[in-house]
Coordinates of C-alpha atoms in Angstrom, one line a residue:
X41 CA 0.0 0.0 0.0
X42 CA 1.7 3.3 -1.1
X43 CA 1.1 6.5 1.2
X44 CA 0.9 9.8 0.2
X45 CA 3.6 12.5 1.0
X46 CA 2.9 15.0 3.0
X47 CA -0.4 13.0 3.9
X48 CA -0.2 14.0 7.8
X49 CA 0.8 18.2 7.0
X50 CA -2.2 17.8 5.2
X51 CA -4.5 16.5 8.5
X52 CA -2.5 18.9 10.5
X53 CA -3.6 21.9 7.9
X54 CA -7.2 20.9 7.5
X55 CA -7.6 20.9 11.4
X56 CA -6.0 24.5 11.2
X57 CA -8.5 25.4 8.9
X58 CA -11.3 23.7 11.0
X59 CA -10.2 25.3 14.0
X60 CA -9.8 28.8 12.2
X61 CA -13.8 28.4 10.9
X62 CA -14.4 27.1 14.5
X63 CA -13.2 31.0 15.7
X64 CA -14.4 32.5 13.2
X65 CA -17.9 31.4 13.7
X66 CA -18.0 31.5 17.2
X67 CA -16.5 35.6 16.7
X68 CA -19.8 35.8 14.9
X69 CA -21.7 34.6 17.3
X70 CA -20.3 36.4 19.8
X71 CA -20.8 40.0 17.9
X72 CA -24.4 39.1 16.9
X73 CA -25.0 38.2 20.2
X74 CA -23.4 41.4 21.5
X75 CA -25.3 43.6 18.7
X76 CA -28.6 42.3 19.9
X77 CA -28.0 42.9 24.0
X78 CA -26.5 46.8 22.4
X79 CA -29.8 47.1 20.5
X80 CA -31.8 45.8 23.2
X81 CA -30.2 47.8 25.7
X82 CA -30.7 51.3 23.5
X83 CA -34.1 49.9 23.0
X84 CA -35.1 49.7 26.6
X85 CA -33.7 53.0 27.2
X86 CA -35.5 54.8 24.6
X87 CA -38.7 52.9 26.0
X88 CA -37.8 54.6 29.1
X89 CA -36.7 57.9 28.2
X90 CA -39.9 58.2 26.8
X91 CA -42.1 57.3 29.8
X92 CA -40.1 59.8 31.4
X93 CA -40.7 62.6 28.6
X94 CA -44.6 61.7 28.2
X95 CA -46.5 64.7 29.0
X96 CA -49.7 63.0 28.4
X97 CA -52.4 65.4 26.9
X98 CA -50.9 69.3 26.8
X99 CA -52.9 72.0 27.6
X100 CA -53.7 74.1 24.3
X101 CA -55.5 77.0 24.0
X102 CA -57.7 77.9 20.7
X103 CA -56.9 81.0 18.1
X104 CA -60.6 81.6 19.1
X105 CA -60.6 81.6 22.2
X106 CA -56.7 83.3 22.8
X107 CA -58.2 87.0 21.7
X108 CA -59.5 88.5 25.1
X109 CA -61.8 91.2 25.4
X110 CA -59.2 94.0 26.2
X111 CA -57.3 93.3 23.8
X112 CA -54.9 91.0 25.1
X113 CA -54.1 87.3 24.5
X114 CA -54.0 83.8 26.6
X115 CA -50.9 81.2 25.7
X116 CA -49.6 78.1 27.1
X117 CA -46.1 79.1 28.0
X118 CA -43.2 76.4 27.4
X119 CA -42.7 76.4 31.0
X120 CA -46.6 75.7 31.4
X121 CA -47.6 78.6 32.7
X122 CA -50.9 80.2 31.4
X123 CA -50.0 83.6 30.1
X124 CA -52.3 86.5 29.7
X125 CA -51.6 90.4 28.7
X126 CA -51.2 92.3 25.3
X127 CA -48.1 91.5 23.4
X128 CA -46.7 94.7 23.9
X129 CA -47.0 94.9 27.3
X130 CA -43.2 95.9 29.1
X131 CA -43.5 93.3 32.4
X132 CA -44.1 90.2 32.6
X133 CA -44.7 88.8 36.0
X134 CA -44.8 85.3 36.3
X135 CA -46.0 83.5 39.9
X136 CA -45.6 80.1 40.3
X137 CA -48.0 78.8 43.3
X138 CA -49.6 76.3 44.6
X139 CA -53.7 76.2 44.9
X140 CA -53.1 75.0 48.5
X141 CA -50.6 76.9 49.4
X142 CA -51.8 79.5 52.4
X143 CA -48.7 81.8 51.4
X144 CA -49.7 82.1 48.5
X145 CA -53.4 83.1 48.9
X146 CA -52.0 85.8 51.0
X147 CA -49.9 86.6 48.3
X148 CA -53.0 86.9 46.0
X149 CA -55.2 88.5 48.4
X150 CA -52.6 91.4 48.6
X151 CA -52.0 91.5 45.0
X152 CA -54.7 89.7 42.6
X153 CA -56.1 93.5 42.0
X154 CA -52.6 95.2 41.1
X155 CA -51.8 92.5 38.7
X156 CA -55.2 92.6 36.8
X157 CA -55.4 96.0 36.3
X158 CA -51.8 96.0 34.9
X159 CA -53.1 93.8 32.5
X160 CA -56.2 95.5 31.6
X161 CA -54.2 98.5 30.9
X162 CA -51.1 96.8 28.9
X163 CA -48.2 97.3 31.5
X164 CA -47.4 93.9 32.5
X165 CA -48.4 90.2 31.3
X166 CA -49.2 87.9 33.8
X167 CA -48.0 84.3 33.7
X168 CA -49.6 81.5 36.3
X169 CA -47.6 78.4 37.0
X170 CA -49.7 76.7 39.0
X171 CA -48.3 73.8 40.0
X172 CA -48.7 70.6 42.5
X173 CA -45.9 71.3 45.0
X174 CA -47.9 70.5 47.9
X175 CA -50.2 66.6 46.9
X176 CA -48.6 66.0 50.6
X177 CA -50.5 68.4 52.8
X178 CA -53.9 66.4 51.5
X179 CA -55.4 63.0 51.3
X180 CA -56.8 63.5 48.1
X181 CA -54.1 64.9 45.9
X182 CA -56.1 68.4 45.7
X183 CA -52.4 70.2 44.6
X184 CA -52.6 68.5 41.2
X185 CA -56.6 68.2 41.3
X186 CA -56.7 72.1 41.5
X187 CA -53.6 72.6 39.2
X188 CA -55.6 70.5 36.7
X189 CA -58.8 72.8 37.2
X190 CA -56.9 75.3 36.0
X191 CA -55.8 74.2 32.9
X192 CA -59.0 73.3 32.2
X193 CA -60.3 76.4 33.1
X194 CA -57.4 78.4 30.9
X195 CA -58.4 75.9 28.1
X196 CA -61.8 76.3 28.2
X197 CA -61.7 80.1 28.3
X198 CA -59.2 81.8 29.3
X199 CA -61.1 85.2 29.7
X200 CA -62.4 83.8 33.2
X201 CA -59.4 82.7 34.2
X202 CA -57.9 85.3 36.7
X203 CA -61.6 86.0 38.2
X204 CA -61.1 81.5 38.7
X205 CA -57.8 82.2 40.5
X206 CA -59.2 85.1 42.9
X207 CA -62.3 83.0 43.5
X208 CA -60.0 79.3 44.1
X209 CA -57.9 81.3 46.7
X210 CA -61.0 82.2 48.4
X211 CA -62.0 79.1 49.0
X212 CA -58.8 77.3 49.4
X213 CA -59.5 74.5 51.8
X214 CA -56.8 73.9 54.9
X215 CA -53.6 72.0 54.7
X216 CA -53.9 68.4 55.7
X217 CA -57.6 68.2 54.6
X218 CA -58.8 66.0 51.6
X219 CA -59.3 69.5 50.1
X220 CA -62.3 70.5 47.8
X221 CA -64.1 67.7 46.2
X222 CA -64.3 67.5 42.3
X223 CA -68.0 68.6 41.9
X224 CA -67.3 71.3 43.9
X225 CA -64.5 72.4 41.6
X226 CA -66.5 72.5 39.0
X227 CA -69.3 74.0 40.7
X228 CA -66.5 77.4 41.4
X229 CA -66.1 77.2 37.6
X230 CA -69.3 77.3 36.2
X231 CA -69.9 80.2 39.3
X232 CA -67.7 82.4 37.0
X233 CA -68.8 81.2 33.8
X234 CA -67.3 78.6 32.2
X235 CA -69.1 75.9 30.2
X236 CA -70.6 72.7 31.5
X237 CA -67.7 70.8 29.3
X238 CA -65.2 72.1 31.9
X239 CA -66.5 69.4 33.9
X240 CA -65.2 66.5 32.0
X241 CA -61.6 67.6 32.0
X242 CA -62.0 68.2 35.8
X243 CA -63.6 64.2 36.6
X244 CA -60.8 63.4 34.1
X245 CA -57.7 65.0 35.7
X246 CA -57.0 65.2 32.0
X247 CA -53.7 67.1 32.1
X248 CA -52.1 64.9 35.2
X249 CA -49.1 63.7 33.5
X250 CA -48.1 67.5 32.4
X251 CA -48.8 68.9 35.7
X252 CA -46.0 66.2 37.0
X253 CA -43.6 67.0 34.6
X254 CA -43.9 70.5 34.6
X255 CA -43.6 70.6 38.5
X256 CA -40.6 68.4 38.4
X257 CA -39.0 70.9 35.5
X258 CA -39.9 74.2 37.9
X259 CA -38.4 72.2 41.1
X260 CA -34.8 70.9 39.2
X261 CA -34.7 75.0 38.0
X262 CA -33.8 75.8 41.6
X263 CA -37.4 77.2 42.9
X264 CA -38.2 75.4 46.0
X265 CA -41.4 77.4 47.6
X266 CA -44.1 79.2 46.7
X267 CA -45.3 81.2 45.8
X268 CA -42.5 82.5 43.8
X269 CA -42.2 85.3 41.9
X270 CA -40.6 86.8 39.3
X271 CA -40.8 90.2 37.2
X272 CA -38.8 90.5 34.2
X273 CA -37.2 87.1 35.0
X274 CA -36.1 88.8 38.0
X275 CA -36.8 87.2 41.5
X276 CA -38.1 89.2 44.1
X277 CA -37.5 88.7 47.9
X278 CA -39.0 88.6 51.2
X279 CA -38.5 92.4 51.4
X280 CA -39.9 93.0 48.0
X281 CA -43.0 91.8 48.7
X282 CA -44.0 91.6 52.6
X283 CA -44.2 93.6 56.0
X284 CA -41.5 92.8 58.7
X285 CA -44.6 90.9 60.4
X286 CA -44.8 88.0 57.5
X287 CA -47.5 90.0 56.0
X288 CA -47.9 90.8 52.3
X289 CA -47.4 94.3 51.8
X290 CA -51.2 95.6 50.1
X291 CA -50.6 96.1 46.4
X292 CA -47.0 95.4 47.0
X293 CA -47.0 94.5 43.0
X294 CA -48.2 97.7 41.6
X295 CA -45.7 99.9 42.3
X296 CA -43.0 97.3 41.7
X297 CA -44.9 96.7 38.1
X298 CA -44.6 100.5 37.6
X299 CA -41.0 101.0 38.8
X300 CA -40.0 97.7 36.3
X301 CA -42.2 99.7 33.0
X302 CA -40.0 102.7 33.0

């Protein structure tokens, strides 16, 4: 029986060559395995990013119903505030509050007047973030209930919207309560006109998700109490605003509207 040379280089190199394929393959494996864990990774992050960016329904307010009376005009800000004055008003004072807040009702009790007739006449353009700082201080969530309200309200028709706020502060129910019930929300709003549909939204808590992300958004800015409030992006203190008692100074906000317009 003859044998052929170089018969066992020949094993020898077809094992290298199986073992080489062997790699090879498994290296493939390995990077489509690795692609898919990548992908599913990015996957699960975008999945998450987007929970965390979902703002549910945003408030919008109508061409029709953004032309006020007086000439001015009602927006959703970016920053969710509902924005009201004529466009070429000189100040804009934003408050950002909390519809169980008691500061805050002292802050509009003192001030709810100055800043409407600033309005009225064109000097200043009034933004409201109202906001659910304060879910905490009730057992039925009436922070975000109320903040909900008044996007509703703004949405529904904005015209009634500051004689809303003036009339929610009023009532605003004390800390540690299960605040004002839903009916009776919508009972304050139809007292200063809005439409039955206002109801709806209210029963719905229809803009929950946006109230939540735009309190989150206000709270990582740096503002940390409220009410807070700024003119001309400026912030004013303490001392801008109240007595050496704690009180709110009366129509503290008119002449610090007037000072800012010249």
């Amino acid at each position: 029986m003859s044998k052929k040379p170089g018969g066992k280089s020949n094993l020898l190199a077809a094992a290298e060559r199986a073992d080489r394929t062997r790699k090879i393959l498994i290296q493939a494996g390995v990077a489509v395995v690795l692609v898919g864990l990548i992908a599913a990774i990015g996957i699960g992050i975008a999945v998450k990013n987007a929970k965390k960016n979902d703002l549910g329904t945003t408030p919008s307010i109508a061409a029709t119903a953004s032309q006020l009376a007086n000439g001015a005009t009602a927006t959703i800000a970016d920053n969710g505030a509902v924005r009201i004055g004529k466009p070429d008003a000189k100040v804009t004072v934003r408050v950002i509050a909390d519809l169980q807040c008691p500061a805050c009702k002292g802050f509009e009790s003192a001030n709810a007047q100055a800043i409407k007739d600033a309005v009225d006449n064109g000097t200043a353009i009034v933004e409201y973030n109202i906001l659910a700082f304060l879910d905490r201080f009730s057992t039925t969530k009436y922070s975000s209930r109320a903040a909900n309200a008044a996007y509703c309200v703004a949405v529904a028709d904005p015209s009634k919207y500051l004689e809303w706020l003036t009339t929610m502060f009023d009532q605003q129910p004390p800390e540690n309560s299960a605040g004002l019930t839903d009916d009776r929300l919508i009972e304050i709003a139809k007292s200063v006109g809005l439409p039955d549909s206002v109801g709806q939204c209210i029963k719905d808590n229809t803009y929950s998700k946006y109230i939540e992300a735009k309190t989150k958004d206000v709270l990582t800015s740096g503002v940390q109490s409220t009410p807070t409030i700024f003119v001309n992006d400026k912030q004013l203190s303490g001392q801008d605003l109240a007595l050496p008692s704690g009180q709110f100074k009366p129509d503290a906000m008119a002449a610090i509207i007037a000072a800012a317009a010249k």
